[in-house]
PDB file of C-alpha atoms in Angstrom:
ATOM      1  CA  MET V   1      81.070 -61.573   1.494  1.00 48.00           C
ATOM      2  CA  GLU V   2      81.361 -65.482   2.018  1.00 50.00           C
ATOM      3  CA  LYS V   3      82.743 -64.606   5.719  1.00 53.00           C
ATOM      4  CA  LEU V   4      79.093 -63.442   6.422  1.00 53.00           C
ATOM      5  CA  PHE V   5      77.754 -66.636   6.037  1.00 56.00           C
ATOM      6  CA  THR V   6      80.584 -68.962   7.106  1.00 65.00           C
ATOM      7  CA  MET V   7      80.650 -66.819  10.764  1.00 76.00           C
ATOM      8  CA  LYS V   8      79.002 -68.290  13.507  1.00 84.00           C
ATOM      9  CA  LYS V   9      75.480 -66.177  14.041  1.00 85.00           C
ATOM     10  CA  GLY V  10      76.263 -65.587  17.551  1.00 88.00           C
ATOM     11  CA  VAL V  11      79.711 -64.467  16.863  1.00 91.00           C
ATOM     12  CA  LYS V  12      78.819 -62.048  14.215  1.00 92.00           C
ATOM     13  CA  ASN V  13      75.967 -60.319  16.445  1.00 93.00           C
ATOM     14  CA  ALA V  14      78.493 -60.058  19.524  1.00 94.00           C
ATOM     15  CA  ILE V  15      80.968 -58.406  17.257  1.00 95.00           C
ATOM     16  CA  MET V  16      78.343 -55.945  15.534  1.00 95.00           C
ATOM     17  CA  ILE V  17      76.919 -54.987  19.071  1.00 96.00           C
ATOM     18  CA  ALA V  18      80.234 -54.713  20.779  1.00 96.00           C
ATOM     19  CA  GLY V  19      81.258 -52.602  17.609  1.00 96.00           C
ATOM     20  CA  GLY V  20      78.418 -50.532  17.863  1.00 96.00           C
ATOM     21  CA  LEU V  21      79.275 -49.553  21.402  1.00 97.00           C
ATOM     22  CA  THR V  22      82.778 -48.740  20.668  1.00 96.00           C
ATOM     23  CA  VAL V  23      81.627 -46.499  17.279  1.00 96.00           C
ATOM     24  CA  GLY V  24      79.139 -44.961  19.503  1.00 96.00           C
ATOM     25  CA  PHE V  25      81.330 -44.063  22.176  1.00 96.00           C
ATOM     26  CA  ALA V  26      83.813 -42.389  19.945  1.00 95.00           C
ATOM     27  CA  ASN V  27      80.807 -40.570  18.117  1.00 94.00           C
ATOM     28  CA  GLY V  28      79.293 -39.154  21.085  1.00 95.00           C
ATOM     29  CA  PHE V  29      82.379 -38.629  23.163  1.00 96.00           C
ATOM     30  CA  PHE V  30      84.612 -36.732  20.158  1.00 95.00           C
ATOM     31  CA  GLY V  31      81.654 -35.619  18.001  1.00 94.00           C
ATOM     32  CA  GLY V  32      82.699 -37.435  15.086  1.00 92.00           C
ATOM     33  CA  GLY V  33      85.062 -40.330  13.990  1.00 91.00           C
ATOM     34  CA  GLY V  34      82.380 -43.134  14.253  1.00 92.00           C
ATOM     35  CA  GLY V  35      82.433 -43.716  10.302  1.00 90.00           C
ATOM     36  CA  MET V  36      86.061 -44.351  10.672  1.00 91.00           C
ATOM     37  CA  LEU V  37      85.500 -46.912  13.171  1.00 93.00           C
ATOM     38  CA  CYS V  38      82.592 -48.217  11.494  1.00 94.00           C
ATOM     39  CA  VAL V  39      83.887 -48.850   8.152  1.00 92.00           C
ATOM     40  CA  PRO V  40      86.831 -51.300   9.204  1.00 92.00           C
ATOM     41  CA  LEU V  41      84.112 -52.578  11.837  1.00 95.00           C
ATOM     42  CA  LEU V  42      81.933 -54.164   8.483  1.00 95.00           C
ATOM     43  CA  ASP V  43      84.949 -54.514   6.122  1.00 91.00           C
ATOM     44  CA  LYS V  44      87.714 -56.305   8.102  1.00 91.00           C
ATOM     45  CA  ALA V  45      85.786 -57.399  11.144  1.00 93.00           C
ATOM     46  CA  LEU V  46      82.470 -58.801   9.499  1.00 94.00           C
ATOM     47  CA  GLY V  47      83.859 -59.173   5.908  1.00 92.00           C
ATOM     48  CA  GLU V  48      81.789 -57.025   3.983  1.00 93.00           C
ATOM     49  CA  LYS V  49      82.561 -55.264   0.516  1.00 91.00           C
ATOM     50  CA  THR V  50      84.005 -52.220   0.999  1.00 86.00           C
ATOM     51  CA  LYS V  51      81.921 -50.231  -1.063  1.00 86.00           C
ATOM     52  CA  ILE V  52      78.962 -51.136   0.638  1.00 90.00           C
ATOM     53  CA  SER V  53      80.802 -50.953   4.022  1.00 92.00           C
ATOM     54  CA  HIS V  54      81.296 -47.159   3.342  1.00 89.00           C
ATOM     55  CA  ALA V  55      77.532 -46.694   2.082  1.00 89.00           C
ATOM     56  CA  THR V  56      76.303 -48.467   5.232  1.00 93.00           C
ATOM     57  CA  ALA V  57      78.514 -46.921   7.406  1.00 93.00           C
ATOM     58  CA  MET V  58      76.729 -43.748   6.524  1.00 92.00           C
ATOM     59  CA  LEU V  59      73.477 -45.008   7.192  1.00 94.00           C
ATOM     60  CA  ILE V  60      74.492 -46.224  10.561  1.00 95.00           C
ATOM     61  CA  ILE V  61      76.459 -43.138  11.758  1.00 94.00           C
ATOM     62  CA  LEU V  62      73.207 -40.756  10.732  1.00 94.00           C
ATOM     63  CA  PRO V  63      70.946 -41.740  13.779  1.00 95.00           C
ATOM     64  CA  ILE V  64      73.845 -41.390  16.023  1.00 95.00           C
ATOM     65  CA  SER V  65      74.823 -38.290  15.001  1.00 94.00           C
ATOM     66  CA  ILE V  66      71.445 -36.662  15.339  1.00 95.00           C
ATOM     67  CA  ALA V  67      70.985 -38.192  18.786  1.00 95.00           C
ATOM     68  CA  SER V  68      74.527 -36.897  20.013  1.00 95.00           C
ATOM     69  CA  ALA V  69      73.892 -33.382  18.259  1.00 95.00           C
ATOM     70  CA  VAL V  70      70.857 -33.061  19.927  1.00 95.00           C
ATOM     71  CA  THR V  71      72.446 -33.671  23.223  1.00 95.00           C
ATOM     72  CA  TYR V  72      75.231 -31.218  22.784  1.00 95.00           C
ATOM     73  CA  VAL V  73      72.785 -28.527  21.797  1.00 95.00           C
ATOM     74  CA  VAL V  74      70.345 -29.248  24.791  1.00 95.00           C
ATOM     75  CA  ASN V  75      73.462 -29.148  27.207  1.00 93.00           C
ATOM     76  CA  GLY V  76      73.870 -25.327  25.749  1.00 93.00           C
ATOM     77  CA  TYR V  77      77.027 -26.440  23.197  1.00 95.00           C
ATOM     78  CA  PHE V  78      75.821 -25.026  20.127  1.00 94.00           C
ATOM     79  CA  ASP V  79      76.829 -21.667  17.936  1.00 95.00           C
ATOM     80  CA  LEU V  80      74.305 -20.964  15.062  1.00 94.00           C
ATOM     81  CA  ARG V  81      76.590 -18.631  13.157  1.00 95.00           C
ATOM     82  CA  ILE V  82      79.475 -21.130  12.872  1.00 95.00           C
ATOM     83  CA  THR V  83      77.312 -24.238  12.254  1.00 95.00           C
ATOM     84  CA  LEU V  84      75.672 -22.413   9.453  1.00 95.00           C
ATOM     85  CA  PHE V  85      78.749 -21.319   7.224  1.00 95.00           C
ATOM     86  CA  THR V  86      80.720 -24.492   8.155  1.00 95.00           C
ATOM     87  CA  GLY V  87      77.804 -26.499   6.920  1.00 94.00           C
ATOM     88  CA  ILE V  88      77.717 -24.484   3.842  1.00 94.00           C
ATOM     89  CA  GLY V  89      81.118 -25.112   3.359  1.00 95.00           C
ATOM     90  CA  VAL V  90      80.796 -29.180   4.085  1.00 94.00           C
ATOM     91  CA  ILE V  91      77.702 -29.221   1.116  1.00 92.00           C
ATOM     92  CA  VAL V  92      80.392 -27.191  -1.338  1.00 93.00           C
ATOM     93  CA  GLY V  93      82.969 -29.474  -0.090  1.00 91.00           C
ATOM     94  CA  GLY V  94      81.075 -32.863  -0.056  1.00 89.00           C
ATOM     95  CA  ILE V  95      80.189 -32.341  -3.699  1.00 88.00           C
ATOM     96  CA  ILE V  96      83.799 -31.286  -5.138  1.00 89.00           C
ATOM     97  CA  GLY V  97      85.181 -34.372  -2.985  1.00 84.00           C
ATOM     98  CA  ALA V  98      82.471 -36.536  -4.709  1.00 80.00           C
ATOM     99  CA  LEU V  99      83.510 -35.616  -7.700  1.00 82.00           C
ATOM    100  CA  LEU V 100      87.371 -35.395  -7.393  1.00 81.00           C
ATOM    101  CA  LEU V 101      87.194 -39.098  -6.234  1.00 72.00           C
ATOM    102  CA  LYS V 102      86.763 -40.372  -9.534  1.00 69.00           C
ATOM    103  CA  LYS V 103      90.058 -38.318 -10.799  1.00 72.00           C
ATOM    104  CA  LEU V 104      92.460 -38.355  -7.949  1.00 70.00           C
ATOM    105  CA  ASP V 105      94.551 -40.959  -6.845  1.00 70.00           C
ATOM    106  CA  SER V 106      92.837 -41.524  -3.501  1.00 69.00           C
ATOM    107  CA  GLY V 107      95.876 -43.397  -2.339  1.00 79.00           C
ATOM    108  CA  VAL V 108      98.071 -39.913  -2.409  1.00 83.00           C
ATOM    109  CA  VAL V 109      95.133 -38.360  -0.667  1.00 82.00           C
ATOM    110  CA  GLY V 110      94.698 -40.759   1.965  1.00 84.00           C
ATOM    111  CA  ILE V 111      98.521 -40.676   2.848  1.00 89.00           C
ATOM    112  CA  ILE V 112      98.418 -37.028   3.029  1.00 88.00           C
ATOM    113  CA  PHE V 113      94.989 -36.710   4.819  1.00 88.00           C
ATOM    114  CA  ALA V 114      96.477 -39.506   7.707  1.00 91.00           C
ATOM    115  CA  LEU V 115      99.516 -37.281   8.103  1.00 93.00           C
ATOM    116  CA  LEU V 116      97.325 -34.314   8.604  1.00 91.00           C
ATOM    117  CA  MET V 117      95.217 -36.031  11.199  1.00 92.00           C
ATOM    118  CA  VAL V 118      98.584 -37.457  13.261  1.00 95.00           C
ATOM    119  CA  ALA V 119     100.040 -33.534  13.044  1.00 94.00           C
ATOM    120  CA  ALA V 120      96.778 -31.954  14.381  1.00 93.00           C
ATOM    121  CA  GLY V 121      96.123 -34.997  16.851  1.00 95.00           C
ATOM    122  CA  ILE V 122      99.797 -34.035  18.220  1.00 96.00           C
ATOM    123  CA  LYS V 123      98.978 -30.375  18.232  1.00 94.00           C
ATOM    124  CA  GLN V 124      95.870 -31.235  20.213  1.00 93.00           C
ATOM    125  CA  ALA V 125      97.179 -33.949  22.610  1.00 94.00           C
ATOM    126  CA  PHE V 126     100.402 -32.149  23.426  1.00 93.00           C
ATOM    127  CA  PHE V 127     100.637 -28.282  22.921  1.00 86.00           C
TER     128      PHE V 127
ATOM    129  CA  MET B   1      85.778 -14.803   9.751  1.00 83.00           C
ATOM    130  CA  ILE B   2      82.925 -16.174   8.000  1.00 88.00           C
ATOM    131  CA  PHE B   3      85.181 -17.073   5.117  1.00 91.00           C
ATOM    132  CA  VAL B   4      87.240 -19.339   7.260  1.00 93.00           C
ATOM    133  CA  TYR B   5      84.688 -21.096   8.701  1.00 95.00           C
ATOM    134  CA  ILE B   6      83.319 -21.842   5.287  1.00 94.00           C
ATOM    135  CA  ILE B   7      86.659 -22.672   4.080  1.00 93.00           C
ATOM    136  CA  ALA B   8      86.993 -25.195   7.073  1.00 93.00           C
ATOM    137  CA  GLY B   9      83.853 -26.446   6.038  1.00 94.00           C
ATOM    138  CA  ILE B  10      85.014 -27.188   2.511  1.00 94.00           C
ATOM    139  CA  ALA B  11      87.951 -28.983   3.498  1.00 91.00           C
ATOM    140  CA  GLY B  12      86.212 -31.314   6.002  1.00 91.00           C
ATOM    141  CA  GLY B  13      83.371 -31.551   3.315  1.00 90.00           C
ATOM    142  CA  LEU B  14      85.975 -32.328   0.355  1.00 88.00           C
ATOM    143  CA  ILE B  15      87.586 -35.283   2.570  1.00 86.00           C
ATOM    144  CA  GLY B  16      84.267 -36.562   3.714  1.00 85.00           C
ATOM    145  CA  GLY B  17      83.183 -36.237   0.339  1.00 80.00           C
ATOM    146  CA  MET B  18      85.995 -38.598  -0.733  1.00 80.00           C
ATOM    147  CA  GLY B  19      84.940 -41.106   1.498  1.00 74.00           C
ATOM    148  CA  MET B  20      87.066 -40.631   4.619  1.00 80.00           C
ATOM    149  CA  GLY B  21      86.744 -39.018   8.001  1.00 78.00           C
ATOM    150  CA  GLY B  22      86.061 -35.895   6.821  1.00 77.00           C
ATOM    151  CA  GLY B  23      84.585 -34.727  10.394  1.00 81.00           C
ATOM    152  CA  THR B  24      87.873 -36.005  12.077  1.00 87.00           C
ATOM    153  CA  LEU B  25      89.484 -33.306  10.107  1.00 90.00           C
ATOM    154  CA  LEU B  26      86.955 -30.733  10.723  1.00 93.00           C
ATOM    155  CA  ILE B  27      86.994 -30.525  14.385  1.00 94.00           C
ATOM    156  CA  PRO B  28      91.010 -29.805  14.640  1.00 94.00           C
ATOM    157  CA  LEU B  29      90.218 -27.382  11.444  1.00 93.00           C
ATOM    158  CA  LEU B  30      87.720 -25.181  13.858  1.00 94.00           C
ATOM    159  CA  THR B  31      89.385 -25.699  17.187  1.00 94.00           C
ATOM    160  CA  ILE B  32      93.101 -25.101  15.849  1.00 92.00           C
ATOM    161  CA  PHE B  33      92.656 -22.770  12.824  1.00 90.00           C
ATOM    162  CA  CYS B  34      89.523 -20.645  14.130  1.00 92.00           C
ATOM    163  CA  GLY B  35      89.854 -21.262  17.652  1.00 92.00           C
ATOM    164  CA  VAL B  36      86.570 -22.768  18.330  1.00 95.00           C
ATOM    165  CA  GLU B  37      86.034 -24.351  21.573  1.00 95.00           C
ATOM    166  CA  GLN B  38      86.301 -28.231  21.760  1.00 95.00           C
ATOM    167  CA  HIS B  39      82.604 -29.168  22.706  1.00 96.00           C
ATOM    168  CA  ILE B  40      81.385 -26.356  20.049  1.00 96.00           C
ATOM    169  CA  ALA B  41      83.466 -27.538  17.514  1.00 96.00           C
ATOM    170  CA  GLN B  42      82.142 -31.321  18.135  1.00 95.00           C
ATOM    171  CA  ALA B  43      78.619 -30.037  18.125  1.00 96.00           C
ATOM    172  CA  VAL B  44      79.117 -28.313  14.753  1.00 95.00           C
ATOM    173  CA  ASN B  45      80.824 -31.350  13.323  1.00 95.00           C
ATOM    174  CA  LEU B  46      77.738 -33.617  14.433  1.00 94.00           C
ATOM    175  CA  ILE B  47      75.402 -31.189  12.632  1.00 95.00           C
ATOM    176  CA  ALA B  48      77.162 -30.183   9.516  1.00 91.00           C
ATOM    177  CA  PHE B  49      77.433 -33.622   8.259  1.00 90.00           C
ATOM    178  CA  VAL B  50      73.902 -34.554   8.438  1.00 92.00           C
ATOM    179  CA  PRO B  51      72.641 -32.697   5.346  1.00 90.00           C
ATOM    180  CA  MET B  52      75.255 -34.196   3.327  1.00 86.00           C
ATOM    181  CA  SER B  53      75.040 -37.533   4.749  1.00 89.00           C
ATOM    182  CA  ILE B  54      71.084 -37.518   4.096  1.00 91.00           C
ATOM    183  CA  VAL B  55      71.886 -37.122   0.377  1.00 88.00           C
ATOM    184  CA  ALA B  56      74.924 -39.490  -0.030  1.00 87.00           C
ATOM    185  CA  ILE B  57      72.526 -42.214   1.758  1.00 90.00           C
ATOM    186  CA  ILE B  58      69.672 -41.279  -0.986  1.00 92.00           C
ATOM    187  CA  ILE B  59      72.264 -41.893  -3.664  1.00 89.00           C
ATOM    188  CA  HIS B  60      74.031 -44.923  -2.354  1.00 89.00           C
ATOM    189  CA  ALA B  61      70.521 -46.822  -1.433  1.00 92.00           C
ATOM    190  CA  LYS B  62      69.625 -46.350  -5.461  1.00 92.00           C
ATOM    191  CA  ASN B  63      72.730 -47.804  -6.055  1.00 90.00           C
ATOM    192  CA  HIS B  64      71.975 -50.659  -3.914  1.00 92.00           C
ATOM    193  CA  LEU B  65      75.250 -50.125  -1.691  1.00 92.00           C
ATOM    194  CA  ILE B  66      73.005 -50.207   1.721  1.00 93.00           C
ATOM    195  CA  LYS B  67      72.881 -53.195   3.413  1.00 95.00           C
ATOM    196  CA  GLY B  68      70.065 -52.783   6.152  1.00 94.00           C
ATOM    197  CA  ALA B  69      70.948 -56.090   7.835  1.00 94.00           C
ATOM    198  CA  TYR B  70      73.679 -54.338  10.064  1.00 96.00           C
ATOM    199  CA  PHE B  71      71.613 -51.405  11.117  1.00 96.00           C
ATOM    200  CA  PRO B  72      69.633 -52.587  13.742  1.00 96.00           C
ATOM    201  CA  TRP B  73      72.651 -54.695  15.702  1.00 96.00           C
ATOM    202  CA  ILE B  74      75.233 -51.763  15.302  1.00 97.00           C
ATOM    203  CA  ALA B  75      72.923 -48.382  15.267  1.00 96.00           C
ATOM    204  CA  ILE B  76      70.775 -49.128  18.306  1.00 96.00           C
ATOM    205  CA  PRO B  77      73.374 -50.121  20.668  1.00 96.00           C
ATOM    206  CA  ALA B  78      75.698 -47.070  19.335  1.00 96.00           C
ATOM    207  CA  THR B  79      73.230 -44.429  19.454  1.00 96.00           C
ATOM    208  CA  VAL B  80      72.520 -45.294  23.002  1.00 96.00           C
ATOM    209  CA  VAL B  81      76.211 -45.186  24.065  1.00 96.00           C
ATOM    210  CA  GLY B  82      76.221 -42.408  22.002  1.00 96.00           C
ATOM    211  CA  ILE B  83      74.032 -40.213  24.064  1.00 95.00           C
ATOM    212  CA  ALA B  84      75.629 -41.348  27.042  1.00 96.00           C
ATOM    213  CA  ALA B  85      79.019 -40.269  25.975  1.00 95.00           C
ATOM    214  CA  SER B  86      77.909 -36.741  24.795  1.00 95.00           C
ATOM    215  CA  PHE B  87      76.582 -36.499  28.401  1.00 94.00           C
ATOM    216  CA  LEU B  88      79.672 -37.320  29.496  1.00 95.00           C
ATOM    217  CA  ALA B  89      81.860 -35.296  27.298  1.00 95.00           C
ATOM    218  CA  ARG B  90      79.559 -32.122  28.711  1.00 92.00           C
ATOM    219  CA  ASN B  91      81.171 -32.576  32.324  1.00 90.00           C
ATOM    220  CA  LEU B  92      84.603 -32.580  30.733  1.00 93.00           C
ATOM    221  CA  ASP B  93      86.689 -29.629  30.399  1.00 94.00           C
ATOM    222  CA  GLY B  94      87.274 -28.343  26.915  1.00 93.00           C
ATOM    223  CA  LYS B  95      90.862 -28.472  27.301  1.00 93.00           C
ATOM    224  CA  ILE B  96      90.887 -31.940  28.592  1.00 95.00           C
ATOM    225  CA  LEU B  97      88.389 -33.303  25.742  1.00 95.00           C
ATOM    226  CA  GLY B  98      90.237 -31.333  23.507  1.00 95.00           C
ATOM    227  CA  LYS B  99      93.445 -33.564  24.369  1.00 95.00           C
ATOM    228  CA  CYS B 100      91.948 -36.743  24.457  1.00 96.00           C
ATOM    229  CA  PHE B 101      90.456 -36.281  21.081  1.00 95.00           C
ATOM    230  CA  GLY B 102      94.015 -35.434  19.778  1.00 96.00           C
ATOM    231  CA  PHE B 103      95.090 -38.768  21.098  1.00 96.00           C
ATOM    232  CA  PHE B 104      92.239 -40.299  19.024  1.00 96.00           C
ATOM    233  CA  LEU B 105      93.258 -38.401  16.197  1.00 95.00           C
ATOM    234  CA  ILE B 106      96.654 -39.565  16.472  1.00 96.00           C
ATOM    235  CA  ALA B 107      95.832 -43.185  16.495  1.00 95.00           C
ATOM    236  CA  LEU B 108      92.880 -42.543  13.964  1.00 93.00           C
ATOM    237  CA  GLY B 109      95.639 -41.020  11.645  1.00 94.00           C
ATOM    238  CA  ILE B 110      98.269 -43.949  12.034  1.00 95.00           C
ATOM    239  CA  TYR B 111      95.504 -46.378  11.426  1.00 92.00           C
ATOM    240  CA  GLN B 112      94.628 -44.280   8.326  1.00 89.00           C
ATOM    241  CA  LEU B 113      98.353 -44.310   7.103  1.00 92.00           C
ATOM    242  CA  ILE B 114      98.689 -48.107   7.388  1.00 93.00           C
ATOM    243  CA  CYS B 115      95.460 -48.659   5.622  1.00 88.00           C
ATOM    244  CA  ALA B 116      96.576 -45.957   2.866  1.00 87.00           C
ATOM    245  CA  ILE B 117     100.074 -47.721   2.285  1.00 90.00           C
ATOM    246  CA  VAL B 118      99.071 -51.069   2.144  1.00 89.00           C
ATOM    247  CA  ALA B 119      96.097 -49.956  -0.589  1.00 84.00           C
ATOM    248  CA  MET B 120      99.117 -48.400  -2.223  1.00 85.00           C
ATOM    249  CA  VAL B 121     101.425 -51.650  -2.406  1.00 88.00           C
ATOM    250  CA  LYS B 122      98.718 -53.792  -3.431  1.00 84.00           C
ATOM    251  CA  ASN B 123      97.220 -51.756  -6.318  1.00 81.00           C
ATOM    252  CA  LYS B 124     100.651 -51.534  -7.657  1.00 82.00           C
ATOM    253  CA  LYS B 125     101.279 -55.230  -7.603  1.00 83.00           C
ATOM    254  CA  GLU B 126      97.820 -55.758  -9.208  1.00 81.00           C
ATOM    255  CA  LYS B 127      99.147 -52.884 -11.707  1.00 76.00           C
ATOM    256  CA  GLY B 128     102.399 -54.975 -12.055  1.00 75.00           C
ATOM    257  CA  GLU B 129     100.655 -58.383 -12.763  1.00 69.00           C
ATOM    258  CA  ARG B 130      98.632 -56.954 -15.311  1.00 60.00           C
TER     259      ARG B 130
END
């Protein structure tokens, strides 16, 4: 919080724009992952509180995702069936996840999730 | 197959709902387990999280957790580059894009792992001091 006010305005603006360019590239090129970059941009680089960083990142990602989604669809990358059923799953999972967040030890879940990501990444990159 | 898509969605939504990158998990679930083409999986992910995000944003806004001051500075350059990057991805072969995505996942996963471990150690220390 204090960091936000002590940081020079020009420096802060430059960090926000450079961060925005990185977040936008990742989200458009990979179709996701922008949020995972936007949160550390807000809390680590700009010194924002963690909760506010998570919430604000969602708002920032929304227009990027919509614009990128439109581009993908216009370019012919769209499958209604998969999108519909996966979308239903995401809503159900999202509600469960939000409820579980209060009960589960998010540290353990975070580690499992990170290991899953690395494993999936190795599979995608090398096999 | 319908159920596999729903289950993949639930898994991605679950992680997303917990405030971690659900989309980064949903894409490999779709490509690895459902055999979905990389571009399609990315498009599905972009669209599938929109309704959930809107609901979450409304709740966060009511709880005063959203700071609008960041929005124009980050979202405007991000959206412009995001559209350009989407066009760049169009011209890439799905297999090559998938490999690039794999490296992106490895980097994000390692970062996430470090963060989770640091948070855990911090939590334990705070509990010990109490």
